[in-house]
mmCIF file of C-alpha atoms and ligand atoms in Angstrom:
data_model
loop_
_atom_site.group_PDB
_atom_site.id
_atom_site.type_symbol
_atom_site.label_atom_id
_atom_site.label_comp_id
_atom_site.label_asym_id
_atom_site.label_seq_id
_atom_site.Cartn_x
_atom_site.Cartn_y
_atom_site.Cartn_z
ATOM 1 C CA UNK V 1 8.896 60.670 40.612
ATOM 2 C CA UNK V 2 11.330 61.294 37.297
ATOM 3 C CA UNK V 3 9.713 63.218 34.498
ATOM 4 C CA UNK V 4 10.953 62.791 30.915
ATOM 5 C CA UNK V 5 13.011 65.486 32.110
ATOM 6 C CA UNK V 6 14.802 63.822 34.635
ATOM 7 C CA UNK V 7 15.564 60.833 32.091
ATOM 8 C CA UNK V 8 16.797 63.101 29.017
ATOM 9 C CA UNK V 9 18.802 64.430 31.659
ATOM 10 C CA UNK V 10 20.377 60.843 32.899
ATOM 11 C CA UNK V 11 20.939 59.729 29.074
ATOM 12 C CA UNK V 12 23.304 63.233 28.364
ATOM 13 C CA UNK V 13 20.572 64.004 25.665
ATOM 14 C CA UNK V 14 22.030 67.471 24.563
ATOM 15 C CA UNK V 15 20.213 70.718 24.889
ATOM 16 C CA UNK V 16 19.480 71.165 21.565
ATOM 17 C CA UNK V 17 18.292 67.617 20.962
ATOM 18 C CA UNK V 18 16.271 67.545 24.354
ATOM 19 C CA UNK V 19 14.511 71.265 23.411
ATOM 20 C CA UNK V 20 13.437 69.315 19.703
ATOM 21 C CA UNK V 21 11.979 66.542 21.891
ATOM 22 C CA UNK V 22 10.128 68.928 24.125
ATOM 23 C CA UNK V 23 8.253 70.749 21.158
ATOM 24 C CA UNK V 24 7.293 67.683 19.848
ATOM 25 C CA UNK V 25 5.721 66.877 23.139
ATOM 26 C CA UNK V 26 4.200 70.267 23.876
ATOM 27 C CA UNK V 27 2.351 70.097 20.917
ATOM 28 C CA UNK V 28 0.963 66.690 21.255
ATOM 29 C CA UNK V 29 -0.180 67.958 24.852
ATOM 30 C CA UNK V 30 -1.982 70.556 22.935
ATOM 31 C CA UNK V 31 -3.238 67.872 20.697
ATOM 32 C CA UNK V 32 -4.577 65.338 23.390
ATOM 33 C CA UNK V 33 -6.543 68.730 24.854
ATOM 34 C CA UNK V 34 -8.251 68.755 21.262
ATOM 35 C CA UNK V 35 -9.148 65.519 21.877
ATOM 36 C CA UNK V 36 -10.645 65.103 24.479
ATOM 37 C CA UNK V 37 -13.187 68.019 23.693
ATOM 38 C CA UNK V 38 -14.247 65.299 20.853
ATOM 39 C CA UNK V 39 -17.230 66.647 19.294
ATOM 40 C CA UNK V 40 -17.254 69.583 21.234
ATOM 41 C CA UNK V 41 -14.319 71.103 19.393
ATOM 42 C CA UNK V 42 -15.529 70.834 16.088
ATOM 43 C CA UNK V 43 -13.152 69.140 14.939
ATOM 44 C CA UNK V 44 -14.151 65.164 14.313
ATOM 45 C CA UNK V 45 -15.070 64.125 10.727
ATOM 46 C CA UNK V 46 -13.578 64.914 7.221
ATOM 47 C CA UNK V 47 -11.638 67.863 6.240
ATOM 48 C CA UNK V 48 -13.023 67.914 2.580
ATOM 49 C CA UNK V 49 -9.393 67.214 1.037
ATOM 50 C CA UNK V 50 -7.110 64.055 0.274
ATOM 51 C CA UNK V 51 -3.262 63.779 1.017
ATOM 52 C CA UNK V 52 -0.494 63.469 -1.802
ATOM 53 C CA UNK V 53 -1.417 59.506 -0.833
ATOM 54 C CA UNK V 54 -5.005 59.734 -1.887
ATOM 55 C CA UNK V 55 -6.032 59.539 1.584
ATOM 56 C CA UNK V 56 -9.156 61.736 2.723
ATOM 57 C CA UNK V 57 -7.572 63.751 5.284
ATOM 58 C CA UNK V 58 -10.184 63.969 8.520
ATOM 59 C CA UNK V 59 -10.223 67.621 10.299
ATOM 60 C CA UNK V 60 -7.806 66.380 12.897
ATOM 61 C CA UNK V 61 -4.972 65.319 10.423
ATOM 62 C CA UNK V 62 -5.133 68.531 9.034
ATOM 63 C CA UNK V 63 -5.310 70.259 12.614
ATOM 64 C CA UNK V 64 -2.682 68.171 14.906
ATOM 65 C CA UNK V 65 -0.308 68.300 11.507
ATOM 66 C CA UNK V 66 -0.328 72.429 11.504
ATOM 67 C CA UNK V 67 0.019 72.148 15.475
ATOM 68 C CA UNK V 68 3.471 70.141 14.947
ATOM 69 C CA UNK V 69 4.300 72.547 12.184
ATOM 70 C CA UNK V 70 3.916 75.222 13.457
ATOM 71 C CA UNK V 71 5.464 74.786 17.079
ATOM 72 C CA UNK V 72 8.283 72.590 15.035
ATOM 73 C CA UNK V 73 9.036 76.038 12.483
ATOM 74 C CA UNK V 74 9.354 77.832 15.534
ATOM 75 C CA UNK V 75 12.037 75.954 17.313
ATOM 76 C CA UNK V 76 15.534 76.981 16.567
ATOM 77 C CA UNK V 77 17.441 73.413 16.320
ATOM 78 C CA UNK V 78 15.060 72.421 13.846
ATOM 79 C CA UNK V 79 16.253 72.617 10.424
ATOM 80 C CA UNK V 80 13.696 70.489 8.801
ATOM 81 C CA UNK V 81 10.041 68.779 8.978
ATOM 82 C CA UNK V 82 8.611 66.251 6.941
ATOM 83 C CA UNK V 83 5.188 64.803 7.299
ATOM 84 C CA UNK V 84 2.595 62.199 6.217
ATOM 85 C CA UNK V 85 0.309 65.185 5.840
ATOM 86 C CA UNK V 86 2.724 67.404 3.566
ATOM 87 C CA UNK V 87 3.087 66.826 -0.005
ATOM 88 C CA UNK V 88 6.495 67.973 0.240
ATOM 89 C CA UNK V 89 9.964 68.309 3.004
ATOM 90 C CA UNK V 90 9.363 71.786 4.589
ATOM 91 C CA UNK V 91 12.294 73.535 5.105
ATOM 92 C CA UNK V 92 12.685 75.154 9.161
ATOM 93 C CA UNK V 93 15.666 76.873 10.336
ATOM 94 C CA UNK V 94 19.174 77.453 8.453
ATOM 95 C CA UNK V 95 21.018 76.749 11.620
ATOM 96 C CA UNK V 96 19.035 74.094 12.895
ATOM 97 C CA UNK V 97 20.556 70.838 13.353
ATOM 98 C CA UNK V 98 17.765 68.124 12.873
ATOM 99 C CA UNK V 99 14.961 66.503 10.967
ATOM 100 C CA UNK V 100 11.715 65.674 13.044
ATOM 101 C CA UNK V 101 9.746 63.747 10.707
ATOM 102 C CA UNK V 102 5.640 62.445 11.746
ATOM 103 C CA UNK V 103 2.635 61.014 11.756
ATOM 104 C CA UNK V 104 0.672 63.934 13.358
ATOM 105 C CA UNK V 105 -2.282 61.481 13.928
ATOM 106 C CA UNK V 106 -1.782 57.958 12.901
ATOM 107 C CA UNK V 107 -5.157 55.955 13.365
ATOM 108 C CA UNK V 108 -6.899 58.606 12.315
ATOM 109 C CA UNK V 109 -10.169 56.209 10.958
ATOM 110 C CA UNK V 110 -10.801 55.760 14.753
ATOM 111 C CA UNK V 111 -11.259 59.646 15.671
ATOM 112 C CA UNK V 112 -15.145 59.719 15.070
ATOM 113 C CA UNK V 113 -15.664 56.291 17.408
ATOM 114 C CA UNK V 114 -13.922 57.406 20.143
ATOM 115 C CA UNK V 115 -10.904 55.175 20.051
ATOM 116 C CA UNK V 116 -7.148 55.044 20.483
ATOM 117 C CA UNK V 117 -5.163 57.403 17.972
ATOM 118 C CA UNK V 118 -1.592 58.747 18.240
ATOM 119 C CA UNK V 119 1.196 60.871 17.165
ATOM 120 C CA UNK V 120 4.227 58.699 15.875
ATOM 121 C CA UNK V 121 7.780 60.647 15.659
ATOM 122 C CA UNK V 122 11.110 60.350 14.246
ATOM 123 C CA UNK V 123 14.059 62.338 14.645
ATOM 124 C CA UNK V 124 17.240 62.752 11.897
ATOM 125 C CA UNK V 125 20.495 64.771 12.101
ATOM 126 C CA UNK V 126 20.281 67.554 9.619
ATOM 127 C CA UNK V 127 24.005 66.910 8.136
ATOM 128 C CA UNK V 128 24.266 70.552 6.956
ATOM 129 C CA UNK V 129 21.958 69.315 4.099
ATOM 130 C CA UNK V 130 19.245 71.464 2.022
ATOM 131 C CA UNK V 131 16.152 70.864 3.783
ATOM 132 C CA UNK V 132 13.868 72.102 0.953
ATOM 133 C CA UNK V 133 15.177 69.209 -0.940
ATOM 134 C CA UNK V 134 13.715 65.589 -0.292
ATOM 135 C CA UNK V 135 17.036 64.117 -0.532
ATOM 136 C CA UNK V 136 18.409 65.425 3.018
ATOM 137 C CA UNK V 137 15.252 63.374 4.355
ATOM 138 C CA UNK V 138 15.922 59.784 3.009
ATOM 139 C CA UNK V 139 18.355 58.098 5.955
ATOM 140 C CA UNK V 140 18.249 54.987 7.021
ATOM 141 C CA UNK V 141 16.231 54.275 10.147
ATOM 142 C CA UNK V 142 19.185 53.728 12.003
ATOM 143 C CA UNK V 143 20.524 57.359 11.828
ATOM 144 C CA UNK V 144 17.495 58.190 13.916
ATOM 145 C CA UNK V 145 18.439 60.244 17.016
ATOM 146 C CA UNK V 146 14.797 59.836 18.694
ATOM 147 C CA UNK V 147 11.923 58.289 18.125
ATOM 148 C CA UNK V 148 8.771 57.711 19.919
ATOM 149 C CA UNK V 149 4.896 57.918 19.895
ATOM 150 C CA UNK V 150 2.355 59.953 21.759
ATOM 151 C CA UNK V 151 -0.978 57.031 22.675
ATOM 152 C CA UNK V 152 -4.008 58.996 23.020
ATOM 153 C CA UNK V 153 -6.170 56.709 25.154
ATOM 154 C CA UNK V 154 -7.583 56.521 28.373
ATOM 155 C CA UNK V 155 -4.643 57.684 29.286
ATOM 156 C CA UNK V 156 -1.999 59.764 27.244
ATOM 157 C CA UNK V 157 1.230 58.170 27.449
ATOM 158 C CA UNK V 158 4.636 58.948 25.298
ATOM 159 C CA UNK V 159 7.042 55.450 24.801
ATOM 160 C CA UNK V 160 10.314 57.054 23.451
ATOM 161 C CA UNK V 161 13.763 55.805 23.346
ATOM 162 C CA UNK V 162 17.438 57.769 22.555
ATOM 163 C CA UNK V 163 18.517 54.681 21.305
ATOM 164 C CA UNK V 164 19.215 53.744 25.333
ATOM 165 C CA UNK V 165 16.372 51.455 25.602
ATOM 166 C CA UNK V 166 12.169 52.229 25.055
ATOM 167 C CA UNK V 167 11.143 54.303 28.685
ATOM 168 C CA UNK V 168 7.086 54.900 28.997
ATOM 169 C CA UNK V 169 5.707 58.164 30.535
ATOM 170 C CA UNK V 170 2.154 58.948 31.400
ATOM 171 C CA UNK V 171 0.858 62.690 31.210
ATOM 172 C CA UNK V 172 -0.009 63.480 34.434
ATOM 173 C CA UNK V 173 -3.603 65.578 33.845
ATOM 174 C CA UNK V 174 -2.465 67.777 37.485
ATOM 175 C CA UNK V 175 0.981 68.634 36.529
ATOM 176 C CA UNK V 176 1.234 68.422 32.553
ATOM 177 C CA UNK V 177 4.252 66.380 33.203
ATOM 178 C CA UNK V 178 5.174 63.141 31.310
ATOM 179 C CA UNK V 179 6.185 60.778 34.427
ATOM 180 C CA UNK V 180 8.279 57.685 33.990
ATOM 181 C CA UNK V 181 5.484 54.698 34.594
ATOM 182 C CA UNK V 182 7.760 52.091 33.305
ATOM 183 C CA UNK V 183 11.577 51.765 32.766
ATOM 184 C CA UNK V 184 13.240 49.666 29.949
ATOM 185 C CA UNK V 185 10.361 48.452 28.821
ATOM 186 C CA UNK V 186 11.392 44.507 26.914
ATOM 187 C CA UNK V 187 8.872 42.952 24.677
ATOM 188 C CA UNK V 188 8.498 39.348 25.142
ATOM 189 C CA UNK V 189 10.304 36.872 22.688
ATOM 190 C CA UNK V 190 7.412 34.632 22.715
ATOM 191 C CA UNK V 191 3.671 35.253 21.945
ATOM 192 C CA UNK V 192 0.561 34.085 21.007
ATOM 193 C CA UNK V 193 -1.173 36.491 19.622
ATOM 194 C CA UNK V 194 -1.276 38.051 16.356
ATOM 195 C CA UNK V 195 -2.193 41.410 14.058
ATOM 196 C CA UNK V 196 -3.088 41.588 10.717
ATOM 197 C CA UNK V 197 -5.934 43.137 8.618
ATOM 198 C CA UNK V 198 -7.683 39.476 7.698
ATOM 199 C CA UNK V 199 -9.725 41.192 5.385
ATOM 200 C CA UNK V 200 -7.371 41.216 2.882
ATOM 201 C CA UNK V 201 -6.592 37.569 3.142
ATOM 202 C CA UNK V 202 -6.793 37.115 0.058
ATOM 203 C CA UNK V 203 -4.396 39.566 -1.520
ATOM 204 C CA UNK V 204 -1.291 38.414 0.497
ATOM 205 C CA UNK V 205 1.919 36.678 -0.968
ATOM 206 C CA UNK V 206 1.960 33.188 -0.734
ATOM 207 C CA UNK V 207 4.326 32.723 2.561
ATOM 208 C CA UNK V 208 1.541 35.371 4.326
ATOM 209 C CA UNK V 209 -1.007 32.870 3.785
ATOM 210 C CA UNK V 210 0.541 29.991 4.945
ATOM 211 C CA UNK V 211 1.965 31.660 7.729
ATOM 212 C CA UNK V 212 -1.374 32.640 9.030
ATOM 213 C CA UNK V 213 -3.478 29.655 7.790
ATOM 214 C CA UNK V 214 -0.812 27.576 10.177
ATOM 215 C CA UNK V 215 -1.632 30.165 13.042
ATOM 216 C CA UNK V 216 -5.152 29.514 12.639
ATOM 217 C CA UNK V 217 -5.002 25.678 13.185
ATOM 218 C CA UNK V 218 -3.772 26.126 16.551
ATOM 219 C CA UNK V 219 -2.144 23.535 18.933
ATOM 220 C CA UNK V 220 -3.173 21.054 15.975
ATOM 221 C CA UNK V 221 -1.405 23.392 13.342
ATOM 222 C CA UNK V 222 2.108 22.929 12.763
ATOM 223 C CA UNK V 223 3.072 26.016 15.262
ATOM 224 C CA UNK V 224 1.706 23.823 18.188
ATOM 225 C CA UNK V 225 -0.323 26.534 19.740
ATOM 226 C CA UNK V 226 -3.493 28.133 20.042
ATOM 227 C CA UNK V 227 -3.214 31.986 18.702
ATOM 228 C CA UNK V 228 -5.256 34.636 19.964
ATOM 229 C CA UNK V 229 -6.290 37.502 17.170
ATOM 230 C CA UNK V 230 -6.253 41.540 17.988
ATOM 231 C CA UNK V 231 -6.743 44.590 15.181
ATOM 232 C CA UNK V 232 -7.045 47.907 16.155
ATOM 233 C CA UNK V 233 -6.443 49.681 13.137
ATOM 234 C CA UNK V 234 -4.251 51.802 14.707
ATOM 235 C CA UNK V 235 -0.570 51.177 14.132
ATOM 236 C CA UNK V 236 0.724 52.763 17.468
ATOM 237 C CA UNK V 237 -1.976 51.002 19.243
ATOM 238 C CA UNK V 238 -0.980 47.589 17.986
ATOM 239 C CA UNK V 239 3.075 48.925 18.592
ATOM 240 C CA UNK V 240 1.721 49.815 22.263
ATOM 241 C CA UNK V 241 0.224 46.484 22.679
ATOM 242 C CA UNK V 242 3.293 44.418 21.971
ATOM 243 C CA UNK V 243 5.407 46.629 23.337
ATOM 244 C CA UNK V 244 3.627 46.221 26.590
ATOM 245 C CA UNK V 245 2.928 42.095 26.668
ATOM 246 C CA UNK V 246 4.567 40.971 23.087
ATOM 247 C CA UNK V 247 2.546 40.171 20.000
ATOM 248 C CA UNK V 248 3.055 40.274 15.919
ATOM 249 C CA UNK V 249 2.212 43.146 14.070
ATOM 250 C CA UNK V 250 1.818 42.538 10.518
ATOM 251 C CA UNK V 251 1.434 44.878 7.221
ATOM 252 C CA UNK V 252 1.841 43.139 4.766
ATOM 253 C CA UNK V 253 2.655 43.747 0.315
ATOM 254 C CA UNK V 254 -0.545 42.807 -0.981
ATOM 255 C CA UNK V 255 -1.444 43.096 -4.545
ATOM 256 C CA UNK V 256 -4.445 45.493 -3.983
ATOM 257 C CA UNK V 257 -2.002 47.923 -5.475
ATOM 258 C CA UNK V 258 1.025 46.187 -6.541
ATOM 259 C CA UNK V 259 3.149 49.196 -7.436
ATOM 260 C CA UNK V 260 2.804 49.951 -3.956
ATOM 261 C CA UNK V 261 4.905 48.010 -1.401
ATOM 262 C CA UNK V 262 2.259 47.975 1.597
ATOM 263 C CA UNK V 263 0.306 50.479 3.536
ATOM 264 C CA UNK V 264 2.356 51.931 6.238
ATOM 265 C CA UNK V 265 4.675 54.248 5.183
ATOM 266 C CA UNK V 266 8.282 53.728 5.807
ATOM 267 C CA UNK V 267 9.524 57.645 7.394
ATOM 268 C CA UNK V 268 6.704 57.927 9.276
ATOM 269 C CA UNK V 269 5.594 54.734 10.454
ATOM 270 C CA UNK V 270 7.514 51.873 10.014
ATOM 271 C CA UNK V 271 11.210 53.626 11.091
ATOM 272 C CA UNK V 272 10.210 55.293 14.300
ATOM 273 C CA UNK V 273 8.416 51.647 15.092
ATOM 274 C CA UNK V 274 10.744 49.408 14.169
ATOM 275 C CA UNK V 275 13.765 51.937 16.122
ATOM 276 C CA UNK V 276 11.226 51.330 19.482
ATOM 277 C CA UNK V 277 10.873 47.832 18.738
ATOM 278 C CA UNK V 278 14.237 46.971 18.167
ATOM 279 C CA UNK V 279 15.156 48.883 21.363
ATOM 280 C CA UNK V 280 12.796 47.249 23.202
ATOM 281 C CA UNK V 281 14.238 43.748 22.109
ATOM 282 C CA UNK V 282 11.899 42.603 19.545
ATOM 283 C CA UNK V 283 12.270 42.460 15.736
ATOM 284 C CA UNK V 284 11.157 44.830 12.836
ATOM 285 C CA UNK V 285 11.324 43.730 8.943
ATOM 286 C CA UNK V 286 10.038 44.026 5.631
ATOM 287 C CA UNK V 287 10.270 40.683 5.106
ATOM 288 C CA UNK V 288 13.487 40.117 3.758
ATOM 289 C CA UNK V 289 15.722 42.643 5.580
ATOM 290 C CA UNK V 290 15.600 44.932 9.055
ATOM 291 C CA UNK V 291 13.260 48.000 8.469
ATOM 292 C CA UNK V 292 16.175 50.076 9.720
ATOM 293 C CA UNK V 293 18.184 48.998 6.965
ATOM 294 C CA UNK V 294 16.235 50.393 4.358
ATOM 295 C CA UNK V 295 17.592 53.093 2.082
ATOM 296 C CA UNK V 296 14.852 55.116 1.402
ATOM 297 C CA UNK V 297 14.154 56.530 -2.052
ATOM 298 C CA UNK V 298 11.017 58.828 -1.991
ATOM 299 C CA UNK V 299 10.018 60.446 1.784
ATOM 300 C CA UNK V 300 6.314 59.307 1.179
ATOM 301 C CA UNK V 301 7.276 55.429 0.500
ATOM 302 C CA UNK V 302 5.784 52.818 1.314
ATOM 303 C CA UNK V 303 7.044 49.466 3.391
ATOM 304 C CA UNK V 304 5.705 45.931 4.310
ATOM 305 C CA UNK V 305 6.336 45.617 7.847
ATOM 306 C CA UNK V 306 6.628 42.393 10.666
ATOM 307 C CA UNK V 307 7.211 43.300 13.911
ATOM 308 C CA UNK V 308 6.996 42.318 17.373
ATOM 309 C CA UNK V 309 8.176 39.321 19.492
ATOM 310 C CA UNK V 310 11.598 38.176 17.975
ATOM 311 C CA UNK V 311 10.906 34.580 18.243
ATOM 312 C CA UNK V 312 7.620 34.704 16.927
ATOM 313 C CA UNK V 313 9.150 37.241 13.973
ATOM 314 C CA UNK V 314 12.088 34.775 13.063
ATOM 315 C CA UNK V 315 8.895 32.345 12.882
ATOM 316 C CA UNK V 316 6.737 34.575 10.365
ATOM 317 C CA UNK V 317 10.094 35.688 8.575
ATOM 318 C CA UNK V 318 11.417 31.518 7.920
ATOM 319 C CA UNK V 319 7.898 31.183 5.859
ATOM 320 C CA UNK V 320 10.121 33.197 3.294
ATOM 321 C CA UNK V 321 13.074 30.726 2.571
HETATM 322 P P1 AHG J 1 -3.081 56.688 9.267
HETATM 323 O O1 AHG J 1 -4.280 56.913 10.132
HETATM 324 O O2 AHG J 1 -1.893 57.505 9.740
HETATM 325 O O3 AHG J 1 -3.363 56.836 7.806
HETATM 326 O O4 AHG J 1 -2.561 55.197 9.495
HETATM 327 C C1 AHG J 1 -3.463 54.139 9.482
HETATM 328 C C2 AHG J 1 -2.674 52.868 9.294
HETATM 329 C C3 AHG J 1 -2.198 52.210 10.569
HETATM 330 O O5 AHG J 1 -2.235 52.946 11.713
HETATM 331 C C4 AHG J 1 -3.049 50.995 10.722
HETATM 332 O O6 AHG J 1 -2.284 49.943 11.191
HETATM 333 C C5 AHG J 1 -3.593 50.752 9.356
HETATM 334 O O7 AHG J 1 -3.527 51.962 8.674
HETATM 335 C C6 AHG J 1 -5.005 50.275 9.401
HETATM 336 O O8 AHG J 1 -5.304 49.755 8.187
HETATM 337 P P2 AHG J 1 -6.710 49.114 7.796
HETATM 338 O O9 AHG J 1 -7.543 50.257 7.338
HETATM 339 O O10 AHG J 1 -6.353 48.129 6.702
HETATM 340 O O11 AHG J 1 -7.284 48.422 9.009
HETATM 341 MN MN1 MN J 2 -0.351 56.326 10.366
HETATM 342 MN MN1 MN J 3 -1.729 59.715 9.973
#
């Protein structure tokens, strides 16, 4: 039986970098004890406040986001945190070396029904830069150290990668342990089955459309097969999903708000994603260029996102030209 432990170990992850990783996951063990007390805890519904995105923040966002700061602030090698829950970069430890940036709970519509939510992280080398300033923050995805997601579901599991391919670990309820469940985890190049919010048909970009309305027609269509539909509404479900038998995940621009350039946001969500994804073989864009490859301008942006199955996202991507 190897623990995360055992595989930070075997990929020369250095002490500080491996002690950033644990905090991360202590907390979301902390976090996946919240909850599972569900109701119990007091701690499902709304928090009474929105986020600098004009989101209404439920209880747990604003619960499982102080958890991560607060263990986070208290670690020495941080230097940094930034989160979808924080209006602004909060600066950690002078002599820390790195940036752990999060989702504390993304998903977070599907607390009160009892389904699948998750913590989504992200992890940035410092540089020596001023981490009260939201300049130090905007890297590339591809600086990322780590990155990785904690699934709250039936079971909890964490899917992480060094940048030495995407391992899954389950939390073992006896031991507390993450234990490896499944190596080198590839996504398929192929699929048949899609992701997109369908409700919002009608406010997607032309090659969108026609992308999906092809999908639709099945083995008549001009794709020659018969697609299968999932939605979750949780990003690191849908990212779990692929990652475990291939798919397309799909966020589209819309023009709902067209000064905005999709949903997900790009430090949060669509970096630490697209770095598993890519690991794990498959594709991640916004369309025109890898998500990776993005220089980010403001630590809250915003970023269309295709990912999943590399054939099937060279597919969705040639609706472009
Ligand atoms: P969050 O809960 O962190 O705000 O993220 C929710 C995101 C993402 O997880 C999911 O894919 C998408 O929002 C769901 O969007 P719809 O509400 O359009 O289904
Ligand atoms: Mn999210
Ligand atoms: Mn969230």
């Amino acid at each position: 039986m190897q623990t995360v432990q055992h595989i930070l170990e075997q990929n020369q992850i250095s002490a500080p970098l491996t002690e950033t990783i644990n905090t991360v996951l202590t907390a979301s063990k902390d976090i996946a004890l919240l909850l599972q007390k569900g109701a119990m805890g007091d701690i499902l519904g709304c928090a009474g406040q929105e986020n600098v995105q004009g989101e209404t923040q439920k209880k747990l966002d604003v619960i499982s986001n102080d958890m991560l700061k607060d263990a986070l602030k208290a670690c020495s090698h941080v230097a940094g945190i930034a989160s979808e829950e924080e209006d602004l970069p909060v600066a950690a430890n002078a002599d820390g070396q790195f940036l752990v940036i999060y989702d504390p709970l993304d998903g977070s519509s599907n607390i009160d029904i009892n389904v699948t939510v998750g913590t989504i992280f992200s992890i940035l080398p410092s540089n020596g830069g001023d981490t009260a300033q939201e300049a130090t923050y905007l890297q590339k995805g591809r600086n990322q150290l780590a990155a990785g997601y904690v699934l709250y579901g039936p079971s909890t599991l964490l899917v992480m990668t060094t940048g030495q391919g995407v391992d899954i670990f389950t939390l073992d309820p006896d031991t507390k342990e993450f234990v490896l469940t499944e190596a080198q985890s590839q996504i398929t190049p192929t699929t048949k089955e899609f992701a997109i919010n369908m409700s919002n048909q009608r406010f997607w970009a032309k090659p969108i459309q026609t992308y999906v309305a092809d999908m639709l027609q099945g083995e008549e269509g001009p794709l020659g097969k018969r697609y299968n539909m999932r939605w979750v509404a949780a990003m690191v479900a849908e990212v779990h999903r692929i990652i475990n038998r291939g798919g397309i995940f799909m966020y589209p621009w819309d023009n709902r708000e067209p000064n905005k350039p999709g949903k997900l946001r790009l430090m949060y969500e669509g970096n630490p994603m697209s770095m598993l994804v890519e690991q794990a073989g498959g594709l991640a864009s916004n369309g025109e260029i890898a998500i990776l490859d993005i220089e980010p301008e403001l630590i809250h942006q915003r970023v269309p996102v295709i990912l999943g199955s590399k054939e099937e996202v060279n597919t969705a991507l040639s609706y472009n030209k």
